Amino acid sequence: MKPAKLARSVLLSLALVASGAAFAQISFNIVVAPPTPQYEMVPVVQPGYVWAPGYWAWANDRHVWVRGRTIVQRPGYVWQPDRWEQRNGTYYRQAGRWAYDAHGKPVKAQKMKKPKPGKGHGNNGH
């Protein structure tokens, strides 16, 4: 076989292997339950936006907290937050998503009430 044809054949083989690897699916089981969700102060959300609460993600062999954020509202849809489900001793994270809302009422901005000082919010006067 000529060197140019051999090189072309090797390169083609490598390209096929690399393209096959791009479609490989990595699967692993998470058997460690996520911690209790962290408390987050929900800010006042501007009209046309909704609050997507924080959630526990899995990274580097442990759960890590991803903070909540505001996202642009989709008229006719409601935001279903990220959540974890347990099936057969394994935990699966269901990513947050937009779900069709048959009632389709727009979400109005809500004003938050400030907590009163010293009323069970961990405020000891310091």
Short mmCIF file of N, CA and C in Angstrom, two decimals:
data_model
loop_
_atom_site.label_atom_id
_atom_site.label_comp_id
_atom_site.label_asym_id
_atom_site.label_seq_id
_atom_site.Cartn_x
_atom_site.Cartn_y
_atom_site.Cartn_z
N MET A 1 0.85 -1.17 0.00
CA MET A 1 0.00 0.00 0.00
C MET A 1 0.90 1.24 0.00
N LYS A 2 0.53 2.22 -0.82
CA LYS A 2 1.31 3.43 -0.91
C LYS A 2 1.16 4.23 0.39
N PRO A 3 2.24 4.96 0.78
CA PRO A 3 2.19 5.73 2.03
C PRO A 3 1.03 6.73 2.08
N ALA A 4 0.74 7.41 0.97
CA ALA A 4 -0.35 8.40 0.98
C ALA A 4 -1.70 7.72 1.19
N LYS A 5 -1.87 6.55 0.54
CA LYS A 5 -3.13 5.82 0.69
C LYS A 5 -3.25 5.26 2.10
N LEU A 6 -2.16 4.78 2.69
CA LEU A 6 -2.15 4.27 4.05
C LEU A 6 -2.50 5.40 5.05
N ALA A 7 -1.89 6.56 4.86
CA ALA A 7 -2.15 7.69 5.74
C ALA A 7 -3.62 8.11 5.64
N ARG A 8 -4.15 8.15 4.43
CA ARG A 8 -5.55 8.52 4.24
C ARG A 8 -6.47 7.49 4.90
N SER A 9 -6.14 6.23 4.79
CA SER A 9 -6.93 5.16 5.40
C SER A 9 -6.91 5.26 6.93
N VAL A 10 -5.74 5.54 7.49
CA VAL A 10 -5.61 5.68 8.95
C VAL A 10 -6.40 6.91 9.43
N LEU A 11 -6.28 8.02 8.71
CA LEU A 11 -7.01 9.22 9.09
C LEU A 11 -8.52 9.01 9.01
N LEU A 12 -8.99 8.30 7.99
CA LEU A 12 -10.41 8.02 7.85
C LEU A 12 -10.88 7.14 9.01
N SER A 13 -10.09 6.15 9.37
CA SER A 13 -10.43 5.27 10.49
C SER A 13 -10.51 6.06 11.79
N LEU A 14 -9.52 6.93 12.00
CA LEU A 14 -9.53 7.75 13.22
C LEU A 14 -10.74 8.68 13.25
N ALA A 15 -11.11 9.25 12.11
CA ALA A 15 -12.27 10.14 12.05
C ALA A 15 -13.54 9.38 12.38
N LEU A 16 -13.67 8.15 11.88
CA LEU A 16 -14.85 7.34 12.17
C LEU A 16 -14.93 6.98 13.66
N VAL A 17 -13.80 6.63 14.24
CA VAL A 17 -13.77 6.32 15.67
C VAL A 17 -14.13 7.54 16.49
N ALA A 18 -13.58 8.70 16.13
CA ALA A 18 -13.87 9.94 16.86
C ALA A 18 -15.33 10.32 16.74
N SER A 19 -15.92 10.18 15.55
CA SER A 19 -17.32 10.54 15.39
C SER A 19 -18.22 9.59 16.16
N GLY A 20 -17.85 8.33 16.23
CA GLY A 20 -18.62 7.36 17.03
C GLY A 20 -18.53 7.68 18.50
N ALA A 21 -17.38 8.15 18.97
CA ALA A 21 -17.20 8.51 20.36
C ALA A 21 -18.05 9.72 20.73
N ALA A 22 -18.29 10.60 19.77
CA ALA A 22 -19.09 11.79 20.06
C ALA A 22 -20.52 11.41 20.39
N PHE A 23 -20.99 10.28 19.90
CA PHE A 23 -22.35 9.85 20.16
C PHE A 23 -22.44 8.84 21.31
N ALA A 24 -21.33 8.54 21.93
CA ALA A 24 -21.33 7.61 23.05
C ALA A 24 -22.10 8.24 24.21
N GLN A 25 -22.87 7.42 24.90
CA GLN A 25 -23.66 7.92 26.01
C GLN A 25 -23.01 7.46 27.30
N ILE A 26 -22.79 8.41 28.20
CA ILE A 26 -22.20 8.09 29.48
C ILE A 26 -23.32 7.96 30.48
N SER A 27 -23.32 6.86 31.21
CA SER A 27 -24.36 6.62 32.19
C SER A 27 -23.71 6.22 33.50
N PHE A 28 -24.21 6.77 34.60
CA PHE A 28 -23.73 6.38 35.90
C PHE A 28 -24.88 6.49 36.89
N ASN A 29 -24.81 5.72 37.95
CA ASN A 29 -25.86 5.71 38.96
C ASN A 29 -25.46 6.57 40.14
N ILE A 30 -26.41 7.37 40.62
CA ILE A 30 -26.19 8.18 41.81
C ILE A 30 -27.03 7.55 42.91
N VAL A 31 -26.36 7.06 43.92
CA VAL A 31 -27.06 6.40 45.02
C VAL A 31 -27.06 7.26 46.29
N VAL A 32 -26.50 8.46 46.20
CA VAL A 32 -26.46 9.38 47.32
C VAL A 32 -27.62 10.36 47.18
N ALA A 33 -28.51 10.38 48.17
CA ALA A 33 -29.67 11.28 48.11
C ALA A 33 -29.20 12.73 48.16
N PRO A 34 -29.87 13.61 47.42
CA PRO A 34 -29.51 15.03 47.50
C PRO A 34 -29.90 15.57 48.87
N PRO A 35 -29.15 16.55 49.38
CA PRO A 35 -29.52 17.17 50.65
C PRO A 35 -30.85 17.92 50.53
N THR A 36 -31.36 18.35 51.66
CA THR A 36 -32.56 19.18 51.67
C THR A 36 -32.27 20.47 50.91
N PRO A 37 -33.22 20.94 50.09
CA PRO A 37 -32.96 22.19 49.36
C PRO A 37 -32.61 23.33 50.31
N GLN A 38 -31.72 24.20 49.87
CA GLN A 38 -31.31 25.34 50.67
C GLN A 38 -32.38 26.43 50.59
N TYR A 39 -32.49 27.18 51.68
CA TYR A 39 -33.43 28.30 51.69
C TYR A 39 -32.83 29.44 50.88
N GLU A 40 -33.64 30.01 50.01
CA GLU A 40 -33.21 31.16 49.23
C GLU A 40 -34.25 32.27 49.37
N MET A 41 -33.78 33.48 49.54
CA MET A 41 -34.67 34.63 49.56
C MET A 41 -35.05 34.90 48.11
N VAL A 42 -36.34 34.81 47.82
CA VAL A 42 -36.81 35.03 46.45
C VAL A 42 -36.94 36.54 46.24
N PRO A 43 -36.25 37.08 45.24
CA PRO A 43 -36.34 38.52 45.01
C PRO A 43 -37.67 38.89 44.36
N VAL A 44 -37.94 40.19 44.32
CA VAL A 44 -39.11 40.66 43.59
C VAL A 44 -38.83 40.40 42.12
N VAL A 45 -39.76 39.73 41.47
CA VAL A 45 -39.57 39.36 40.07
C VAL A 45 -40.32 40.35 39.19
N GLN A 46 -39.63 40.89 38.22
CA GLN A 46 -40.21 41.87 37.31
C GLN A 46 -41.27 41.20 36.43
N PRO A 47 -42.26 41.96 36.00
CA PRO A 47 -43.26 41.40 35.07
C PRO A 47 -42.55 40.82 33.84
N GLY A 48 -43.05 39.69 33.38
CA GLY A 48 -42.46 39.04 32.21
C GLY A 48 -41.38 38.04 32.57
N TYR A 49 -41.10 37.87 33.88
CA TYR A 49 -40.10 36.92 34.35
C TYR A 49 -40.72 36.03 35.42
N VAL A 50 -40.12 34.87 35.65
CA VAL A 50 -40.53 33.97 36.73
C VAL A 50 -39.28 33.55 37.49
N TRP A 51 -39.48 33.06 38.69
CA TRP A 51 -38.38 32.59 39.52
C TRP A 51 -38.20 31.08 39.32
N ALA A 52 -37.00 30.69 38.98
CA ALA A 52 -36.63 29.27 38.90
C ALA A 52 -35.81 28.97 40.16
N PRO A 53 -36.37 28.22 41.11
CA PRO A 53 -35.67 28.00 42.37
C PRO A 53 -34.37 27.22 42.19
N GLY A 54 -33.49 27.35 43.18
CA GLY A 54 -32.23 26.62 43.16
C GLY A 54 -32.47 25.13 43.32
N TYR A 55 -31.42 24.35 43.04
CA TYR A 55 -31.54 22.90 43.12
C TYR A 55 -30.15 22.29 43.33
N TRP A 56 -30.13 21.05 43.73
CA TRP A 56 -28.88 20.31 43.87
C TRP A 56 -28.54 19.64 42.55
N ALA A 57 -27.35 19.88 42.03
CA ALA A 57 -26.84 19.21 40.83
C ALA A 57 -25.78 18.21 41.27
N TRP A 58 -25.34 17.37 40.38
CA TRP A 58 -24.30 16.38 40.66
C TRP A 58 -23.06 16.76 39.87
N ALA A 59 -21.94 17.00 40.56
CA ALA A 59 -20.69 17.36 39.88
C ALA A 59 -19.52 16.87 40.72
N ASN A 60 -18.54 16.32 40.07
CA ASN A 60 -17.31 15.85 40.74
C ASN A 60 -17.62 14.91 41.91
N ASP A 61 -18.52 13.97 41.67
CA ASP A 61 -18.87 12.94 42.66
C ASP A 61 -19.52 13.48 43.92
N ARG A 62 -20.23 14.60 43.81
CA ARG A 62 -20.94 15.12 44.98
C ARG A 62 -22.05 16.07 44.51
N HIS A 63 -22.99 16.34 45.41
CA HIS A 63 -24.06 17.29 45.13
C HIS A 63 -23.53 18.71 45.33
N VAL A 64 -23.86 19.59 44.42
CA VAL A 64 -23.49 21.00 44.53
C VAL A 64 -24.74 21.84 44.32
N TRP A 65 -24.86 22.92 45.09
CA TRP A 65 -26.03 23.78 45.01
C TRP A 65 -25.92 24.74 43.84
N VAL A 66 -26.99 24.80 43.04
CA VAL A 66 -27.10 25.75 41.94
C VAL A 66 -28.14 26.77 42.37
N ARG A 67 -27.74 28.02 42.48
CA ARG A 67 -28.63 29.07 42.97
C ARG A 67 -29.80 29.32 42.03
N GLY A 68 -30.91 29.76 42.63
CA GLY A 68 -32.09 30.11 41.84
C GLY A 68 -31.81 31.33 40.98
N ARG A 69 -32.68 31.55 40.01
CA ARG A 69 -32.47 32.66 39.09
C ARG A 69 -33.80 33.06 38.46
N THR A 70 -33.85 34.27 37.93
CA THR A 70 -35.04 34.69 37.19
C THR A 70 -34.85 34.28 35.74
N ILE A 71 -35.95 33.87 35.13
CA ILE A 71 -35.92 33.50 33.71
C ILE A 71 -37.10 34.16 33.02
N VAL A 72 -36.96 34.38 31.73
CA VAL A 72 -38.01 35.02 30.96
C VAL A 72 -39.22 34.10 30.90
N GLN A 73 -40.37 34.66 31.21
CA GLN A 73 -41.61 33.90 31.21
C GLN A 73 -42.01 33.51 29.79
N ARG A 74 -42.58 32.32 29.65
CA ARG A 74 -43.14 31.90 28.37
C ARG A 74 -44.65 31.92 28.50
N PRO A 75 -45.32 32.81 27.81
CA PRO A 75 -46.78 32.88 27.92
C PRO A 75 -47.41 31.52 27.58
N GLY A 76 -48.36 31.12 28.42
CA GLY A 76 -49.05 29.85 28.20
C GLY A 76 -48.34 28.65 28.79
N TYR A 77 -47.22 28.88 29.50
CA TYR A 77 -46.45 27.80 30.10
C TYR A 77 -46.13 28.13 31.55
N VAL A 78 -45.89 27.11 32.34
CA VAL A 78 -45.44 27.28 33.72
C VAL A 78 -44.09 26.59 33.88
N TRP A 79 -43.25 27.14 34.75
CA TRP A 79 -41.93 26.56 35.00
C TRP A 79 -42.06 25.44 36.02
N GLN A 80 -41.60 24.26 35.66
CA GLN A 80 -41.53 23.14 36.60
C GLN A 80 -40.07 23.02 37.01
N PRO A 81 -39.78 23.27 38.30
CA PRO A 81 -38.39 23.32 38.74
C PRO A 81 -37.67 21.98 38.68
N ASP A 82 -36.34 22.05 38.70
CA ASP A 82 -35.50 20.87 38.76
C ASP A 82 -35.89 20.08 40.01
N ARG A 83 -35.84 18.76 39.90
CA ARG A 83 -36.16 17.92 41.05
C ARG A 83 -35.44 16.58 40.92
N TRP A 84 -35.35 15.87 42.02
CA TRP A 84 -34.74 14.55 42.04
C TRP A 84 -35.81 13.50 42.27
N GLU A 85 -35.70 12.38 41.57
CA GLU A 85 -36.61 11.25 41.76
C GLU A 85 -35.77 10.04 42.13
N GLN A 86 -36.33 9.21 42.99
CA GLN A 86 -35.64 7.98 43.36
C GLN A 86 -36.38 6.81 42.73
N ARG A 87 -35.61 5.95 42.04
CA ARG A 87 -36.15 4.74 41.43
C ARG A 87 -35.18 3.60 41.67
N ASN A 88 -35.66 2.58 42.34
CA ASN A 88 -34.86 1.37 42.59
C ASN A 88 -33.51 1.69 43.24
N GLY A 89 -33.53 2.56 44.23
CA GLY A 89 -32.31 2.88 44.97
C GLY A 89 -31.36 3.82 44.28
N THR A 90 -31.75 4.36 43.13
CA THR A 90 -30.90 5.28 42.39
C THR A 90 -31.64 6.60 42.24
N TYR A 91 -30.89 7.72 42.29
CA TYR A 91 -31.49 9.05 42.17
C TYR A 91 -31.25 9.60 40.78
N TYR A 92 -32.30 10.20 40.23
CA TYR A 92 -32.25 10.78 38.89
C TYR A 92 -32.71 12.23 38.97
N ARG A 93 -31.92 13.13 38.41
CA ARG A 93 -32.31 14.54 38.39
C ARG A 93 -33.14 14.81 37.15
N GLN A 94 -34.30 15.39 37.38
CA GLN A 94 -35.16 15.82 36.29
C GLN A 94 -34.93 17.32 36.12
N ALA A 95 -34.40 17.70 35.00
CA ALA A 95 -34.09 19.11 34.75
C ALA A 95 -35.37 19.93 34.70
N GLY A 96 -35.29 21.19 35.17
CA GLY A 96 -36.43 22.08 35.09
C GLY A 96 -36.85 22.26 33.64
N ARG A 97 -38.14 22.50 33.46
CA ARG A 97 -38.65 22.63 32.09
C ARG A 97 -39.93 23.44 32.07
N TRP A 98 -40.27 23.90 30.90
CA TRP A 98 -41.53 24.60 30.70
C TRP A 98 -42.60 23.57 30.38
N ALA A 99 -43.74 23.68 31.05
CA ALA A 99 -44.87 22.78 30.79
C ALA A 99 -46.06 23.63 30.35
N TYR A 100 -46.79 23.12 29.38
CA TYR A 100 -47.95 23.85 28.88
C TYR A 100 -48.96 24.03 30.01
N ASP A 101 -49.52 25.23 30.13
CA ASP A 101 -50.52 25.54 31.15
C ASP A 101 -51.85 25.78 30.45
N ALA A 102 -52.78 24.85 30.62
CA ALA A 102 -54.07 24.96 29.95
C ALA A 102 -54.83 26.20 30.39
N HIS A 103 -54.57 26.67 31.62
CA HIS A 103 -55.27 27.85 32.13
C HIS A 103 -54.62 29.13 31.61
N GLY A 104 -53.33 29.08 31.35
CA GLY A 104 -52.59 30.13 30.68
C GLY A 104 -52.69 31.55 31.20
N LYS A 105 -52.91 31.74 32.49
CA LYS A 105 -52.95 33.11 33.01
C LYS A 105 -51.53 33.62 33.19
N PRO A 106 -51.25 34.85 32.78
CA PRO A 106 -49.90 35.37 32.96
C PRO A 106 -49.55 35.49 34.44
N VAL A 107 -48.30 35.27 34.75
CA VAL A 107 -47.83 35.39 36.12
C VAL A 107 -47.57 36.86 36.40
N LYS A 108 -48.10 37.36 37.51
CA LYS A 108 -47.88 38.75 37.88
C LYS A 108 -46.77 38.82 38.91
N ALA A 109 -46.04 39.90 38.87
CA ALA A 109 -44.95 40.09 39.83
C ALA A 109 -45.53 40.18 41.23
N GLN A 110 -44.83 39.56 42.18
CA GLN A 110 -45.26 39.59 43.57
C GLN A 110 -44.23 40.33 44.39
N LYS A 111 -44.70 41.13 45.31
CA LYS A 111 -43.78 41.83 46.20
C LYS A 111 -43.56 40.97 47.43
N MET A 112 -42.31 40.91 47.85
CA MET A 112 -41.98 40.13 49.03
C MET A 112 -42.16 40.98 50.28
N LYS A 113 -42.58 40.32 51.34
CA LYS A 113 -42.66 40.99 52.62
C LYS A 113 -41.34 40.77 53.34
N LYS A 114 -40.82 41.83 53.92
CA LYS A 114 -39.58 41.71 54.67
C LYS A 114 -39.88 41.04 56.01
N PRO A 115 -39.02 40.09 56.43
CA PRO A 115 -39.25 39.46 57.73
C PRO A 115 -39.05 40.48 58.85
N LYS A 116 -39.84 40.31 59.90
CA LYS A 116 -39.72 41.21 61.05
C LYS A 116 -38.51 40.79 61.87
N PRO A 117 -37.68 41.74 62.28
CA PRO A 117 -36.49 41.40 63.07
C PRO A 117 -36.86 40.68 64.36
N GLY A 118 -36.08 39.64 64.68
CA GLY A 118 -36.24 38.93 65.94
C GLY A 118 -37.43 38.00 66.00
N LYS A 119 -38.05 37.69 64.89
CA LYS A 119 -39.22 36.82 64.88
C LYS A 119 -38.88 35.44 64.31
N GLY A 120 -37.91 34.75 64.93
CA GLY A 120 -37.60 33.38 64.53
C GLY A 120 -36.80 33.27 63.25
N HIS A 121 -36.10 34.30 62.84
CA HIS A 121 -35.31 34.23 61.61
C HIS A 121 -33.81 34.17 61.91
N GLY A 122 -33.48 33.73 63.10
CA GLY A 122 -32.07 33.60 63.43
C GLY A 122 -31.41 34.90 63.80
N ASN A 123 -32.17 35.96 63.93
CA ASN A 123 -31.61 37.26 64.27
C ASN A 123 -31.57 37.38 65.79
N ASN A 124 -30.39 37.42 66.34
CA ASN A 124 -30.28 37.53 67.80
C ASN A 124 -29.80 38.91 68.21
N GLY A 125 -29.96 39.87 67.35
CA GLY A 125 -29.61 41.24 67.69
C GLY A 125 -28.18 41.63 67.37
N HIS A 126 -27.40 40.75 66.76
CA HIS A 126 -26.00 41.05 66.41
C HIS A 126 -25.88 41.33 64.95
#
